[in-house]
Coordinates of C-alpha atoms in Angstrom, one line a residue:
Chain A
M1 CA 0.0 0.0 0.0
I2 CA 1.5 3.3 -1.1
N3 CA 1.7 6.0 1.5
K4 CA -1.2 8.5 1.4
L5 CA 1.3 11.4 1.7
A6 CA 2.8 10.4 -1.7
D7 CA 1.1 12.1 -4.8
D8 CA 1.5 10.8 -8.4
K9 CA 4.2 13.3 -9.1
L10 CA 6.4 12.1 -6.2
I11 CA 5.8 8.5 -7.1
N12 CA 6.8 9.1 -10.7
R13 CA 10.0 10.9 -9.7
I14 CA 10.9 7.9 -7.5
K15 CA 10.0 5.5 -10.4
E16 CA 12.3 7.6 -12.7
V17 CA 15.2 7.0 -10.3
F18 CA 14.5 3.3 -10.1
S19 CA 14.2 3.2 -13.9
R20 CA 17.6 4.9 -14.4
V21 CA 19.4 2.7 -11.9
L22 CA 17.8 -0.6 -12.8
A23 CA 17.8 0.2 -16.6
I24 CA 14.1 -0.9 -16.9
D25 CA 11.1 1.0 -18.1
A26 CA 9.4 3.1 -15.4
K27 CA 6.1 1.4 -16.4
E28 CA 7.5 -1.9 -15.1
I29 CA 7.9 -0.4 -11.6
N30 CA 5.0 -0.6 -9.2
E31 CA 4.2 -0.9 -5.5
E32 CA 4.9 -4.6 -5.7
T33 CA 8.4 -4.1 -7.0
S34 CA 10.9 -5.5 -4.5
Q35 CA 14.5 -6.6 -4.2
E36 CA 13.2 -10.1 -4.0
N37 CA 11.1 -10.1 -7.2
S38 CA 13.3 -7.9 -9.4
S39 CA 16.4 -9.6 -10.9
E40 CA 17.8 -6.1 -11.8
W41 CA 17.7 -5.0 -8.1
D42 CA 20.9 -6.6 -7.0
S43 CA 23.1 -5.6 -4.1
M44 CA 25.2 -3.0 -6.2
N45 CA 22.0 -1.4 -7.6
H46 CA 20.6 -1.3 -4.1
L47 CA 23.5 1.0 -3.1
L48 CA 22.9 3.1 -6.2
I49 CA 19.2 3.4 -5.5
I50 CA 19.9 4.7 -2.0
T51 CA 22.5 7.2 -3.4
E52 CA 20.3 8.4 -6.2
I53 CA 17.3 8.8 -4.0
E54 CA 19.4 10.9 -1.6
K55 CA 20.6 13.1 -4.5
E56 CA 17.2 13.4 -6.1
F57 CA 15.4 14.5 -3.0
D58 CA 18.3 16.2 -1.2
M59 CA 18.0 14.0 1.8
N60 CA 20.1 11.6 3.9
I61 CA 19.1 8.1 4.7
T62 CA 20.3 6.6 7.9
I63 CA 22.1 3.2 8.0
E64 CA 19.3 1.8 10.2
K65 CA 16.6 2.8 7.7
S66 CA 18.5 1.6 4.7
I67 CA 18.4 -2.0 5.9
E68 CA 14.6 -1.9 5.8
L69 CA 14.4 -0.5 2.3
N70 CA 13.8 -3.6 0.2
T71 CA 10.6 -2.6 -1.7
F72 CA 9.7 0.3 -3.9
S73 CA 6.8 1.1 -1.6
K74 CA 9.1 1.5 1.4
F75 CA 11.2 4.0 -0.6
V76 CA 8.0 5.9 -1.4
D77 CA 7.0 5.9 2.2
L78 CA 10.4 7.2 3.3
V79 CA 10.6 10.0 0.8
A80 CA 6.9 11.1 1.4
E81 CA 7.5 11.2 5.1
K82 CA 10.8 13.1 4.8
K83 CA 9.1 15.6 2.5
N84 CA 6.1 16.0 4.8
E85 CA 8.5 16.7 7.7
T86 CA 10.3 19.5 5.8
N87 CA 7.0 21.1 4.6
Chain B
M1 CA 42.6 5.4 7.2
K2 CA 39.7 7.8 6.7
R3 CA 36.1 6.7 7.3
I4 CA 33.3 7.8 5.1
E5 CA 32.2 10.2 7.8
D6 CA 35.5 12.0 7.5
F7 CA 34.9 13.1 3.9
S8 CA 33.1 16.3 2.9
V9 CA 31.4 17.4 -0.3
G10 CA 33.8 19.6 -2.3
E11 CA 36.9 17.8 -1.1
S12 CA 39.2 17.0 -4.0
E13 CA 42.4 15.2 -4.9
K14 CA 44.6 15.3 -8.0
F15 CA 47.8 13.9 -9.4
V16 CA 49.8 14.3 -12.6
V17 CA 50.7 11.6 -15.2
K18 CA 52.5 11.7 -18.5
I19 CA 51.4 9.6 -21.4
T20 CA 54.7 8.2 -22.6
P21 CA 55.4 6.2 -25.8
E22 CA 56.1 3.3 -23.5
T23 CA 52.8 3.3 -21.7
H24 CA 51.1 3.9 -25.1
E25 CA 52.8 0.8 -26.5
Q26 CA 52.0 -1.2 -23.3
F27 CA 48.3 -0.3 -23.6
K28 CA 48.3 -1.2 -27.3
N29 CA 49.6 -4.7 -26.4
L30 CA 47.3 -5.0 -23.4
S31 CA 44.1 -4.0 -25.3
G32 CA 45.0 -5.4 -28.7
D33 CA 43.7 -2.2 -30.3
E34 CA 46.1 -1.4 -33.2
S35 CA 43.8 0.9 -35.0
P36 CA 45.8 3.4 -37.2
V37 CA 44.5 6.5 -35.4
H38 CA 46.6 5.3 -32.4
T39 CA 49.5 3.7 -34.4
D40 CA 50.0 5.5 -37.7
E41 CA 51.1 9.2 -37.5
E42 CA 50.3 9.9 -41.1
F43 CA 46.9 8.4 -40.9
A44 CA 46.1 10.3 -37.7
K45 CA 47.1 13.6 -39.3
K46 CA 45.1 12.9 -42.4
S47 CA 42.1 12.2 -40.1
G48 CA 42.3 15.7 -38.7
F49 CA 44.4 15.1 -35.5
E50 CA 47.7 16.7 -34.6
N51 CA 49.4 13.3 -34.3
K52 CA 48.6 9.8 -33.1
I53 CA 46.1 10.0 -30.4
A54 CA 46.5 8.4 -27.0
Y55 CA 44.2 5.6 -25.9
A56 CA 41.3 7.3 -23.9
F57 CA 40.7 3.9 -22.1
N58 CA 44.3 3.9 -21.0
V59 CA 43.7 7.3 -19.5
L60 CA 40.5 6.1 -17.8
S61 CA 42.6 3.4 -16.1
Y62 CA 44.1 6.3 -14.0
F63 CA 40.7 6.6 -12.3
S64 CA 41.6 3.3 -10.7
R65 CA 44.6 5.0 -9.1
L66 CA 42.5 8.0 -8.2
Y67 CA 40.0 5.8 -6.2
G68 CA 42.5 3.3 -4.9
E69 CA 45.2 5.7 -3.8
Y70 CA 43.8 9.2 -3.4
L71 CA 40.0 9.4 -3.1
P72 CA 38.9 7.7 -1.0
G73 CA 42.1 5.6 -1.0
G74 CA 42.4 2.3 0.8
S75 CA 39.8 -0.4 0.3
S76 CA 37.1 0.8 -2.1
V77 CA 35.3 -0.5 -5.2
C78 CA 33.9 1.4 -8.1
I79 CA 30.3 0.4 -8.7
R80 CA 29.5 2.8 -11.6
Q81 CA 31.5 4.9 -13.9
N82 CA 30.7 7.1 -16.8
A83 CA 32.9 9.3 -19.0
K84 CA 32.6 11.8 -21.8
F85 CA 35.5 12.4 -24.2
H86 CA 35.8 16.1 -25.1
K87 CA 39.3 16.5 -26.6
P88 CA 41.9 14.2 -28.0
I89 CA 44.9 13.3 -25.8
Y90 CA 48.3 12.9 -27.5
I91 CA 51.4 10.9 -26.6
R92 CA 53.6 13.0 -24.3
D93 CA 50.7 15.0 -23.0
I94 CA 50.9 15.8 -19.3
L95 CA 47.6 15.1 -17.7
T96 CA 46.1 16.1 -14.3
I97 CA 43.7 13.5 -13.0
K98 CA 41.3 15.1 -10.6
G99 CA 38.4 13.9 -8.4
T100 CA 35.9 15.9 -6.4
V101 CA 33.4 14.6 -3.9
T102 CA 29.9 15.7 -5.0
H103 CA 27.7 13.4 -2.7
I104 CA 28.2 11.2 0.3
S105 CA 25.8 8.5 1.3
V106 CA 26.7 7.2 4.7
A107 CA 23.9 4.6 4.5
A108 CA 25.3 3.1 1.3
K109 CA 28.9 3.8 2.3
V110 CA 29.2 5.4 -1.1
L111 CA 31.0 8.5 -2.5
T112 CA 30.0 10.1 -5.8
I113 CA 33.1 11.6 -7.4
K114 CA 33.2 14.0 -10.3
N115 CA 36.1 13.3 -12.6
E116 CA 38.1 15.6 -14.7
V117 CA 41.2 14.9 -16.9
L118 CA 43.0 18.1 -18.0
N119 CA 45.9 18.4 -20.4
Q120 CA 48.9 20.7 -19.9
K121 CA 47.0 23.6 -21.5
G122 CA 44.2 23.3 -18.9
D123 CA 41.7 21.9 -21.4
I124 CA 39.2 19.4 -20.0
C125 CA 39.8 16.3 -22.2
I126 CA 37.6 13.8 -20.2
S127 CA 34.9 14.4 -17.7
G128 CA 32.9 11.8 -15.8
E129 CA 31.4 10.6 -12.6
G130 CA 32.3 7.6 -10.5
V131 CA 30.4 6.0 -7.7
V132 CA 32.7 4.4 -5.2
R133 CA 31.9 2.1 -2.3
F134 CA 33.9 1.9 0.9
V135 CA 34.7 -1.7 1.7
V136 CA 36.2 -1.0 5.2

């Protein structure tokens, strides 16, 4: 379930980051996308996703939080909450 | 040895190398690339270059030294690298290999490093970006 704080624009920006890093079409990324069910989402790309999300949204992800981030939805939740905190 | 927390955005390192006829020859043998633009002076000049051009991929190999010895130095692995080639590099050119930290991800233990390769005239011959992970 995608976070209620996340609008389509935000979700699409996160999809674009995933699409760039994983080299797959953004249309293939949805709330079910996870490290477990995506062959492109390997350990190296996981590091790149964290880095690129930090850059895209000018935020820092903690080590503790990064361990939990194994699905697209969790990234959306995190970014939406961070953006909500700063607004 | 520095930890990732010890780095800061904007921090940079650089070193100077010369592309010698010997290293040019060694890279020719290593890569197996004997294309005339690298090996035939007359051909290179007819193709619009000042002389035989150096191997850009040989120059990129200095990014390995940049990451392994200077920035961050120590145990690190490059997990992504891109590069744009702006100007030809010639044998005997003296190059400055420079890296500047543009982003630090403590969670991923990753530095993003902007690369520049400048010749002795100060021209940017190669630019790029590397993403480097701390192993320690």
